[in-house]
Amino acid sequence: MNIISIEELRKSYHDSEVAVHALNGINLIIEKGEFTAIVGSSGSGKTTLLNMIGGLDSPDSGCIRIGDVDITSMKSHKLIDFRLRNIGFVFQSFNLIPVLTAFENVEFIMNLQGVKKEERRKRSTELLDAVGLGKRLHSRPSKLSGGQQQRVAVARALASHPRFILADEPTANLDSVSARNLLEIMDKLNQDEQITYIFSTHDQRVVNKAHRVIVLEDGMVVRDE
Amino acid sequence: MDVILIAWRNLWRNKRRTLITATSVFFAIWFALIMRAFQLGSYDLMVNNIVHSYSGYFQVHARGYWDHKLLDNGFIYNVKLKNALDSSAGTYGYALRLESFALASYGLQTRGVMVDGIDPVAENRLTSLKKKLVNGRYLDPFDSGALVSHRLATHLKIHIDDTLVIIGQGYHGYSAAGVFPVRGIVNFPSPNLDGRLVLISLSAARNLFSADSMLTSIAFNVKDPDSYNKAAIQLRDRLDPGNYEVLTWDEMMPDVVQQIRADSVSGLIMLGILYMIVGFGIFGTMLMMLNERSREFGMMVAIGVQKSKLTLIMLAEILFLGLLGIVAGVVAAIPPIYYFYIHPITLTGKMADSMIHMGFEPLMPAAWRVSYFIAQSSVVLAIICIVMLLPVLKIRKLEVINALQH
Ligand SMILES: Nc1ncnc2c1ncn2[C@@H]1O[C@H](COP(=O)(O)OP(=O)(O)OP(=O)(O)O)[C@@H](O)[C@H]1O
Ligand SMILES: [Mg+2]
């Protein structure tokens, strides 16, 4: 089943003298349950592509369909709501609301979705347990290590029952142990709950875990296996 | 609920900055309230002094009397007029007067004086005249003697039981002459009054000036000092405007009103400057809060927080900050203001002398009114509302991509 289908996606920046074609006609189909890595050298367009899929940025041309919805033509506040209900995000850093505890950060997103209190509590605890933070529920992000913060972010991304999770270099700021730990958790959740992941990375160990690797170069897909 | 919780916790992310900003609001409003309380208090005192030393809250004269204060511009006090006065709402007693100028002499001294024929009982009720008595006794209702103001008595070298001679012109050119044993000496704070006032009973004055059943003015007290205007207007409606004028104290003494207004404006300008400084303080804090959080805002909008909700969080935050300062400031201002309302500061030295010279008690009371507490708080709230535009605009323009990259 297709979750995401991308057709002829293009985006260029004209900040400098020469136009930069960050995305140069991308065609992709992502299916449910995939664990996909997007790799490529710096500046190849990974972040740009993920931002487009996440509805954070809009393309110059082409279309992105999530399920049967074309998100490129959506109005801003509709799109925000769409993201809330369909997409989980894990950023490289600064993922969490600093004044909320780990538990509250996870609960927060369900609160936005209007999930009932008992249900929120239960799921927050379960997810934080699943990412190995059952004992740190009430710590604020500043009291957690980088790896722990990223795991809270994964728990939060999962909390909203999204169709897929986008992660732009989720391990970039982590040491190798934390990185492996995070990957194992993501991998396990992928296996157990059929969670679809799309992430970009430079990290070879992360790439090795992926079931599908898409290689970008100059805004084009050069390999997909 | 989220909004309140996050806003409240955000406030304490930078404790020191929050406290500094809230403290600046606190001091501004505290200082403004106290300053204004003394300012308004001194106006109240001034007005009170004027009203209760002589003028009353308003007066009835024959039409044109106030511009030409002549006996010939007096009026007949008849039953019809008395009924109109008695049935007018909002008043609290009135004092009948017959006034004119004359010469007073004793021994070798002669002075121009103002002879004031009064109803001793009613006059005392309005102006507490009895309290000003420093020597001798007060007048009886049909007394044939006189009260002489202190400075005048000194000039004339006259004492209790001496006989004062008064010579002048009566109604319609009759000559007026009389002798009045001095019953008492009264002391007026204002040197202007104190140097030239002779008080006699109304009946004695009517005899002296051949002005039977006549008056030159009627001075009124009111039940509620804040609505003397209403009472005056009501009475004005009852009286024939062709024959009578009803003038409030501020209409009779426009220069005093002018003086108060000028002073009040200068006070308000100072408050304006104070509030402007506070406004910029809050503005700066808001600006910092917004700038250092743009990445966080980007993340929140990315994961699905509507901008309206984000804006609400920021508004709640700035509102908390402001309210913290306002509430603390108001609460801290209440005790000193109330204290100085009950126990006015007694002035001494030059300041006191000049107040006495102008005819006022040398006191500095604080005004105690809910209205200016509300007014000052509202001004600060209004400033905060203006500062609120900042997050509203900033968050509306926020682009997730740019914010995330910051
Ligand atoms: N906001 C922007 N303004 C101008 N150019 C941009 C902007 N964002 C990206 N680019 C350019 O688009 C191209 C693709 O950038 P992108 O960030 O997608 O690369 P990336 O593959 O994520 O790189 P990295 O591995 O370094 O994160 C780059 O050449 C970059 O300079
Ligand atoms: Mg990137």
PDB file of N, CA, C and O in Angstrom, chain A residues 51 56-57 76-78 80-81 83-84 87 89 91 93-101 104 108-109 111-112 140 156, chain B residues 1-2 5-7 9-11 13 295-296 298-307 309 313 399-401 404-406:
ATOM      1  N   ASN A  51      11.788  17.837   4.237  1.00  0.00           N
ATOM      2  CA  ASN A  51      10.915  18.969   4.583  1.00  0.00           C
ATOM      3  C   ASN A  51       9.690  19.029   3.677  1.00  0.00           C
ATOM      4  O   ASN A  51       8.593  19.376   4.122  1.00  0.00           O
ATOM      5  N   LEU A  56       6.609  20.925   5.426  1.00  0.00           N
ATOM      6  CA  LEU A  56       7.191  22.096   6.086  1.00  0.00           C
ATOM      7  C   LEU A  56       7.644  23.123   5.064  1.00  0.00           C
ATOM      8  O   LEU A  56       7.859  24.286   5.383  1.00  0.00           O
ATOM      9  N   ASP A  57       7.808  22.669   3.833  1.00  0.00           N
ATOM     10  CA  ASP A  57       8.302  23.539   2.774  1.00  0.00           C
ATOM     11  C   ASP A  57       7.489  23.202   1.531  1.00  0.00           C
ATOM     12  O   ASP A  57       6.952  22.095   1.425  1.00  0.00           O
ATOM     13  N   SER A  76      -2.209  26.753   4.923  1.00  0.00           N
ATOM     14  CA  SER A  76      -1.282  26.648   6.048  1.00  0.00           C
ATOM     15  C   SER A  76      -1.865  25.996   7.314  1.00  0.00           C
ATOM     16  O   SER A  76      -1.308  25.047   7.845  1.00  0.00           O
ATOM     17  N   HIS A  77      -3.005  26.492   7.804  1.00  0.00           N
ATOM     18  CA  HIS A  77      -3.466  25.940   9.086  1.00  0.00           C
ATOM     19  C   HIS A  77      -4.035  24.533   8.915  1.00  0.00           C
ATOM     20  O   HIS A  77      -4.003  23.721   9.820  1.00  0.00           O
ATOM     21  N   LYS A  78      -4.543  24.245   7.706  1.00  0.00           N
ATOM     22  CA  LYS A  78      -5.001  22.871   7.416  1.00  0.00           C
ATOM     23  C   LYS A  78      -3.810  21.925   7.430  1.00  0.00           C
ATOM     24  O   LYS A  78      -3.883  20.797   7.919  1.00  0.00           O
ATOM     25  N   ILE A  80      -1.023  22.323   9.039  1.00  0.00           N
ATOM     26  CA  ILE A  80      -0.537  22.099  10.403  1.00  0.00           C
ATOM     27  C   ILE A  80      -1.346  20.967  11.044  1.00  0.00           C
ATOM     28  O   ILE A  80      -0.799  20.048  11.662  1.00  0.00           O
ATOM     29  N   ASP A  81      -2.646  21.029  10.858  1.00  0.00           N
ATOM     30  CA  ASP A  81      -3.492  19.984  11.421  1.00  0.00           C
ATOM     31  C   ASP A  81      -3.216  18.633  10.762  1.00  0.00           C
ATOM     32  O   ASP A  81      -3.214  17.591  11.425  1.00  0.00           O
ATOM     33  N   ARG A  83      -0.372  17.645   9.557  1.00  0.00           N
ATOM     34  CA  ARG A  83       0.877  17.136  10.141  1.00  0.00           C
ATOM     35  C   ARG A  83       0.623  16.513  11.499  1.00  0.00           C
ATOM     36  O   ARG A  83       1.131  15.448  11.821  1.00  0.00           O
ATOM     37  N   LEU A  84      -0.186  17.216  12.290  1.00  0.00           N
ATOM     38  CA  LEU A  84      -0.477  16.733  13.638  1.00  0.00           C
ATOM     39  C   LEU A  84      -1.063  15.320  13.599  1.00  0.00           C
ATOM     40  O   LEU A  84      -0.742  14.479  14.428  1.00  0.00           O
ATOM     41  N   ILE A  87       1.777  12.844  10.513  1.00  0.00           N
ATOM     42  CA  ILE A  87       3.223  12.739  10.398  1.00  0.00           C
ATOM     43  C   ILE A  87       3.890  12.892  11.758  1.00  0.00           C
ATOM     44  O   ILE A  87       3.551  13.785  12.529  1.00  0.00           O
ATOM     45  N   PHE A  89       7.517  13.653  13.662  1.00  0.00           N
ATOM     46  CA  PHE A  89       8.798  14.279  13.324  1.00  0.00           C
ATOM     47  C   PHE A  89       9.853  13.990  14.387  1.00  0.00           C
ATOM     48  O   PHE A  89       9.568  14.090  15.585  1.00  0.00           O
ATOM     49  N   PHE A  91      13.613  15.596  14.787  1.00  0.00           N
ATOM     50  CA  PHE A  91      14.632  16.462  14.206  1.00  0.00           C
ATOM     51  C   PHE A  91      15.996  16.110  14.771  1.00  0.00           C
ATOM     52  O   PHE A  91      16.125  15.318  15.702  1.00  0.00           O
ATOM     53  N   SER A  93      17.955  17.983  16.457  1.00  0.00           N
ATOM     54  CA  SER A  93      18.045  18.437  17.848  1.00  0.00           C
ATOM     55  C   SER A  93      16.887  19.390  18.106  1.00  0.00           C
ATOM     56  O   SER A  93      16.102  19.659  17.201  1.00  0.00           O
ATOM     57  N   PHE A  94      16.812  19.877  19.322  1.00  0.00           N
ATOM     58  CA  PHE A  94      15.732  20.810  19.673  1.00  0.00           C
ATOM     59  C   PHE A  94      14.358  20.249  19.365  1.00  0.00           C
ATOM     60  O   PHE A  94      13.509  20.918  18.806  1.00  0.00           O
ATOM     61  N   ASN A  95      14.161  19.020  19.743  1.00  0.00           N
ATOM     62  CA  ASN A  95      12.908  18.348  19.445  1.00  0.00           C
ATOM     63  C   ASN A  95      11.802  18.625  20.445  1.00  0.00           C
ATOM     64  O   ASN A  95      10.643  18.557  20.112  1.00  0.00           O
ATOM     65  N   LEU A  96      12.226  18.912  21.677  1.00  0.00           N
ATOM     66  CA  LEU A  96      11.253  18.890  22.764  1.00  0.00           C
ATOM     67  C   LEU A  96      10.947  20.281  23.291  1.00  0.00           C
ATOM     68  O   LEU A  96      11.756  21.205  23.157  1.00  0.00           O
ATOM     69  N   ILE A  97       9.771  20.394  23.886  1.00  0.00           N
ATOM     70  CA  ILE A  97       9.400  21.650  24.533  1.00  0.00           C
ATOM     71  C   ILE A  97      10.111  21.674  25.882  1.00  0.00           C
ATOM     72  O   ILE A  97       9.873  20.816  26.728  1.00  0.00           O
ATOM     73  N   PRO A  98      11.011  22.629  26.074  1.00  0.00           N
ATOM     74  CA  PRO A  98      11.908  22.571  27.225  1.00  0.00           C
ATOM     75  C   PRO A  98      11.219  22.657  28.577  1.00  0.00           C
ATOM     76  O   PRO A  98      11.756  22.171  29.562  1.00  0.00           O
ATOM     77  N   VAL A  99      10.038  23.295  28.631  1.00  0.00           N
ATOM     78  CA  VAL A  99       9.402  23.456  29.939  1.00  0.00           C
ATOM     79  C   VAL A  99       8.484  22.297  30.297  1.00  0.00           C
ATOM     80  O   VAL A  99       7.877  22.287  31.363  1.00  0.00           O
ATOM     81  N   LEU A 100       8.386  21.315  29.399  1.00  0.00           N
ATOM     82  CA  LEU A 100       7.564  20.150  29.712  1.00  0.00           C
ATOM     83  C   LEU A 100       8.460  18.953  29.982  1.00  0.00           C
ATOM     84  O   LEU A 100       9.531  18.819  29.392  1.00  0.00           O
ATOM     85  N   THR A 101       8.018  18.073  30.866  1.00  0.00           N
ATOM     86  CA  THR A 101       8.782  16.864  31.162  1.00  0.00           C
ATOM     87  C   THR A 101       8.672  15.899  29.985  1.00  0.00           C
ATOM     88  O   THR A 101       7.874  16.109  29.068  1.00  0.00           O
ATOM     89  N   GLU A 104       5.212  14.786  29.715  1.00  0.00           N
ATOM     90  CA  GLU A 104       4.309  15.839  29.232  1.00  0.00           C
ATOM     91  C   GLU A 104       4.525  16.128  27.754  1.00  0.00           C
ATOM     92  O   GLU A 104       3.581  16.448  27.037  1.00  0.00           O
ATOM     93  N   PHE A 108       1.556  15.848  25.339  1.00  0.00           N
ATOM     94  CA  PHE A 108       1.163  17.103  24.706  1.00  0.00           C
ATOM     95  C   PHE A 108       0.569  16.903  23.317  1.00  0.00           C
ATOM     96  O   PHE A 108      -0.482  17.444  22.971  1.00  0.00           O
ATOM     97  N   ILE A 109       1.253  16.074  22.520  1.00  0.00           N
ATOM     98  CA  ILE A 109       0.818  15.918  21.131  1.00  0.00           C
ATOM     99  C   ILE A 109      -0.546  15.219  21.066  1.00  0.00           C
ATOM    100  O   ILE A 109      -1.384  15.540  20.233  1.00  0.00           O
ATOM    101  N   ASN A 111      -2.760  15.469  23.436  1.00  0.00           N
ATOM    102  CA  ASN A 111      -3.690  16.483  23.921  1.00  0.00           C
ATOM    103  C   ASN A 111      -4.147  17.367  22.764  1.00  0.00           C
ATOM    104  O   ASN A 111      -5.325  17.687  22.626  1.00  0.00           O
ATOM    105  N   LEU A 112      -3.184  17.715  21.896  1.00  0.00           N
ATOM    106  CA  LEU A 112      -3.538  18.496  20.710  1.00  0.00           C
ATOM    107  C   LEU A 112      -4.535  17.744  19.834  1.00  0.00           C
ATOM    108  O   LEU A 112      -5.416  18.334  19.220  1.00  0.00           O
ATOM    109  N   ARG A 140      12.787  16.976  32.911  1.00  0.00           N
ATOM    110  CA  ARG A 140      12.726  17.949  31.823  1.00  0.00           C
ATOM    111  C   ARG A 140      13.838  17.634  30.828  1.00  0.00           C
ATOM    112  O   ARG A 140      14.867  17.064  31.201  1.00  0.00           O
ATOM    113  N   ARG A 156       7.428  10.602  21.217  1.00  0.00           N
ATOM    114  CA  ARG A 156       6.431  11.620  20.907  1.00  0.00           C
ATOM    115  C   ARG A 156       5.911  11.472  19.485  1.00  0.00           C
ATOM    116  O   ARG A 156       4.724  11.607  19.216  1.00  0.00           O
TER     117      ARG A 156
ATOM    118  N   MET B   1      -5.654  24.594  28.888  1.00  0.00           N
ATOM    119  CA  MET B   1      -4.897  24.224  30.080  1.00  0.00           C
ATOM    120  C   MET B   1      -3.403  24.173  29.771  1.00  0.00           C
ATOM    121  O   MET B   1      -2.594  24.747  30.482  1.00  0.00           O
ATOM    122  N   ASP B   2      -3.088  23.496  28.648  1.00  0.00           N
ATOM    123  CA  ASP B   2      -1.710  23.490  28.156  1.00  0.00           C
ATOM    124  C   ASP B   2      -1.131  24.885  28.060  1.00  0.00           C
ATOM    125  O   ASP B   2      -0.003  25.133  28.476  1.00  0.00           O
ATOM    126  N   LEU B   5      -0.301  26.377  31.428  1.00  0.00           N
ATOM    127  CA  LEU B   5       0.817  25.678  32.049  1.00  0.00           C
ATOM    128  C   LEU B   5       2.138  26.050  31.373  1.00  0.00           C
ATOM    129  O   LEU B   5       3.121  26.402  32.035  1.00  0.00           O
ATOM    130  N   ILE B   6       2.145  25.976  30.055  1.00  0.00           N
ATOM    131  CA  ILE B   6       3.388  26.258  29.333  1.00  0.00           C
ATOM    132  C   ILE B   6       3.782  27.715  29.518  1.00  0.00           C
ATOM    133  O   ILE B   6       4.945  28.042  29.769  1.00  0.00           O
ATOM    134  N   ALA B   7       2.793  28.605  29.441  1.00  0.00           N
ATOM    135  CA  ALA B   7       3.099  30.028  29.596  1.00  0.00           C
ATOM    136  C   ALA B   7       3.699  30.285  30.974  1.00  0.00           C
ATOM    137  O   ALA B   7       4.696  30.984  31.114  1.00  0.00           O
ATOM    138  N   ARG B   9       5.225  28.219  32.993  1.00  0.00           N
ATOM    139  CA  ARG B   9       6.583  27.676  33.148  1.00  0.00           C
ATOM    140  C   ARG B   9       7.586  28.458  32.311  1.00  0.00           C
ATOM    141  O   ARG B   9       8.723  28.666  32.745  1.00  0.00           O
ATOM    142  N   ASN B  10       7.166  28.882  31.143  1.00  0.00           N
ATOM    143  CA  ASN B  10       8.065  29.688  30.312  1.00  0.00           C
ATOM    144  C   ASN B  10       8.546  30.919  31.056  1.00  0.00           C
ATOM    145  O   ASN B  10       9.689  31.347  30.932  1.00  0.00           O
ATOM    146  N   LEU B  11       7.606  31.474  31.822  1.00  0.00           N
ATOM    147  CA  LEU B  11       7.900  32.694  32.555  1.00  0.00           C
ATOM    148  C   LEU B  11       9.103  32.510  33.475  1.00  0.00           C
ATOM    149  O   LEU B  11       9.876  33.426  33.693  1.00  0.00           O
ATOM    150  N   ARG B  13      11.583  30.406  33.030  1.00  0.00           N
ATOM    151  CA  ARG B  13      12.782  29.895  32.366  1.00  0.00           C
ATOM    152  C   ARG B  13      13.945  30.825  32.597  1.00  0.00           C
ATOM    153  O   ARG B  13      15.082  30.415  32.741  1.00  0.00           O
ATOM    154  N   ARG B 295      13.447  28.903  17.160  1.00  0.00           N
ATOM    155  CA  ARG B 295      13.630  27.503  16.795  1.00  0.00           C
ATOM    156  C   ARG B 295      12.566  26.608  17.431  1.00  0.00           C
ATOM    157  O   ARG B 295      12.008  25.705  16.805  1.00  0.00           O
ATOM    158  N   GLU B 296      12.297  26.936  18.696  1.00  0.00           N
ATOM    159  CA  GLU B 296      11.275  26.193  19.419  1.00  0.00           C
ATOM    160  C   GLU B 296       9.900  26.388  18.764  1.00  0.00           C
ATOM    161  O   GLU B 296       9.125  25.439  18.617  1.00  0.00           O
ATOM    162  N   GLY B 298       9.396  27.060  15.655  1.00  0.00           N
ATOM    163  CA  GLY B 298       9.420  26.305  14.398  1.00  0.00           C
ATOM    164  C   GLY B 298       9.107  24.841  14.661  1.00  0.00           C
ATOM    165  O   GLY B 298       8.264  24.240  13.983  1.00  0.00           O
ATOM    166  N   MET B 299       9.749  24.281  15.668  1.00  0.00           N
ATOM    167  CA  MET B 299       9.528  22.878  16.006  1.00  0.00           C
ATOM    168  C   MET B 299       8.064  22.647  16.372  1.00  0.00           C
ATOM    169  O   MET B 299       7.442  21.682  15.925  1.00  0.00           O
ATOM    170  N   MET B 300       7.512  23.564  17.172  1.00  0.00           N
ATOM    171  CA  MET B 300       6.131  23.353  17.628  1.00  0.00           C
ATOM    172  C   MET B 300       5.145  23.399  16.468  1.00  0.00           C
ATOM    173  O   MET B 300       4.243  22.560  16.368  1.00  0.00           O
ATOM    174  N   VAL B 301       5.329  24.377  15.594  1.00  0.00           N
ATOM    175  CA  VAL B 301       4.416  24.451  14.449  1.00  0.00           C
ATOM    176  C   VAL B 301       4.617  23.229  13.554  1.00  0.00           C
ATOM    177  O   VAL B 301       3.657  22.680  13.009  1.00  0.00           O
ATOM    178  N   ALA B 302       5.861  22.764  13.436  1.00  0.00           N
ATOM    179  CA  ALA B 302       6.131  21.590  12.605  1.00  0.00           C
ATOM    180  C   ALA B 302       5.387  20.360  13.127  1.00  0.00           C
ATOM    181  O   ALA B 302       4.761  19.635  12.355  1.00  0.00           O
ATOM    182  N   ILE B 303       5.410  20.143  14.432  1.00  0.00           N
ATOM    183  CA  ILE B 303       4.771  18.923  14.939  1.00  0.00           C
ATOM    184  C   ILE B 303       3.259  19.062  15.034  1.00  0.00           C
ATOM    185  O   ILE B 303       2.572  18.102  15.369  1.00  0.00           O
ATOM    186  N   GLY B 304       2.721  20.262  14.784  1.00  0.00           N
ATOM    187  CA  GLY B 304       1.266  20.345  14.704  1.00  0.00           C
ATOM    188  C   GLY B 304       0.599  21.314  15.665  1.00  0.00           C
ATOM    189  O   GLY B 304      -0.599  21.228  15.886  1.00  0.00           O
ATOM    190  N   VAL B 305       1.364  22.259  16.244  1.00  0.00           N
ATOM    191  CA  VAL B 305       0.746  23.274  17.092  1.00  0.00           C
ATOM    192  C   VAL B 305       0.314  24.439  16.206  1.00  0.00           C
ATOM    193  O   VAL B 305       1.132  24.989  15.475  1.00  0.00           O
ATOM    194  N   GLN B 306      -0.968  24.768  16.255  1.00  0.00           N
ATOM    195  CA  GLN B 306      -1.452  25.887  15.441  1.00  0.00           C
ATOM    196  C   GLN B 306      -0.811  27.191  15.916  1.00  0.00           C
ATOM    197  O   GLN B 306      -0.561  27.368  17.110  1.00  0.00           O
ATOM    198  N   LYS B 307      -0.604  28.092  14.969  1.00  0.00           N
ATOM    199  CA  LYS B 307       0.008  29.371  15.335  1.00  0.00           C
ATOM    200  C   LYS B 307      -0.838  30.132  16.340  1.00  0.00           C
ATOM    201  O   LYS B 307      -0.316  30.843  17.201  1.00  0.00           O
ATOM    202  N   LYS B 309      -2.482  28.948  18.752  1.00  0.00           N
ATOM    203  CA  LYS B 309      -2.212  28.421  20.081  1.00  0.00           C
ATOM    204  C   LYS B 309      -0.869  28.935  20.609  1.00  0.00           C
ATOM    205  O   LYS B 309      -0.737  29.314  21.768  1.00  0.00           O
ATOM    206  N   ILE B 313      -0.095  31.251  23.923  1.00  0.00           N
ATOM    207  CA  ILE B 313       0.907  30.968  24.958  1.00  0.00           C
ATOM    208  C   ILE B 313       1.713  32.223  25.258  1.00  0.00           C
ATOM    209  O   ILE B 313       1.903  32.603  26.412  1.00  0.00           O
ATOM    210  N   GLU B 399       7.924  31.372   9.530  1.00  0.00           N
ATOM    211  CA  GLU B 399       8.006  30.306   8.542  1.00  0.00           C
ATOM    212  C   GLU B 399       8.771  29.159   9.164  1.00  0.00           C
ATOM    213  O   GLU B 399       9.900  29.317   9.601  1.00  0.00           O
ATOM    214  N   VAL B 400       8.129  28.015   9.164  1.00  0.00           N
ATOM    215  CA  VAL B 400       8.671  26.881   9.903  1.00  0.00           C
ATOM    216  C   VAL B 400      10.105  26.586   9.485  1.00  0.00           C
ATOM    217  O   VAL B 400      10.989  26.429  10.321  1.00  0.00           O
ATOM    218  N   ILE B 401      10.321  26.527   8.182  1.00  0.00           N
ATOM    219  CA  ILE B 401      11.635  26.173   7.657  1.00  0.00           C
ATOM    220  C   ILE B 401      12.725  27.105   8.183  1.00  0.00           C
ATOM    221  O   ILE B 401      13.735  26.663   8.725  1.00  0.00           O
ATOM    222  N   LEU B 404      13.287  26.748  11.961  1.00  0.00           N
ATOM    223  CA  LEU B 404      14.013  25.534  12.335  1.00  0.00           C
ATOM    224  C   LEU B 404      15.506  25.649  12.070  1.00  0.00           C
ATOM    225  O   LEU B 404      16.322  25.046  12.746  1.00  0.00           O
ATOM    226  N   GLN B 405      15.849  26.411  11.039  1.00  0.00           N
ATOM    227  CA  GLN B 405      17.257  26.512  10.673  1.00  0.00           C
ATOM    228  C   GLN B 405      18.045  27.455  11.560  1.00  0.00           C
ATOM    229  O   GLN B 405      19.260  27.462  11.528  1.00  0.00           O
ATOM    230  N   HIS B 406      17.317  28.274  12.348  1.00  0.00           N
ATOM    231  CA  HIS B 406      17.998  29.288  13.155  1.00  0.00           C
ATOM    232  C   HIS B 406      19.001  28.690  14.114  1.00  0.00           C
ATOM    233  O   HIS B 406      18.671  27.780  14.839  1.00  0.00           O
TER     234      HIS B 406
END
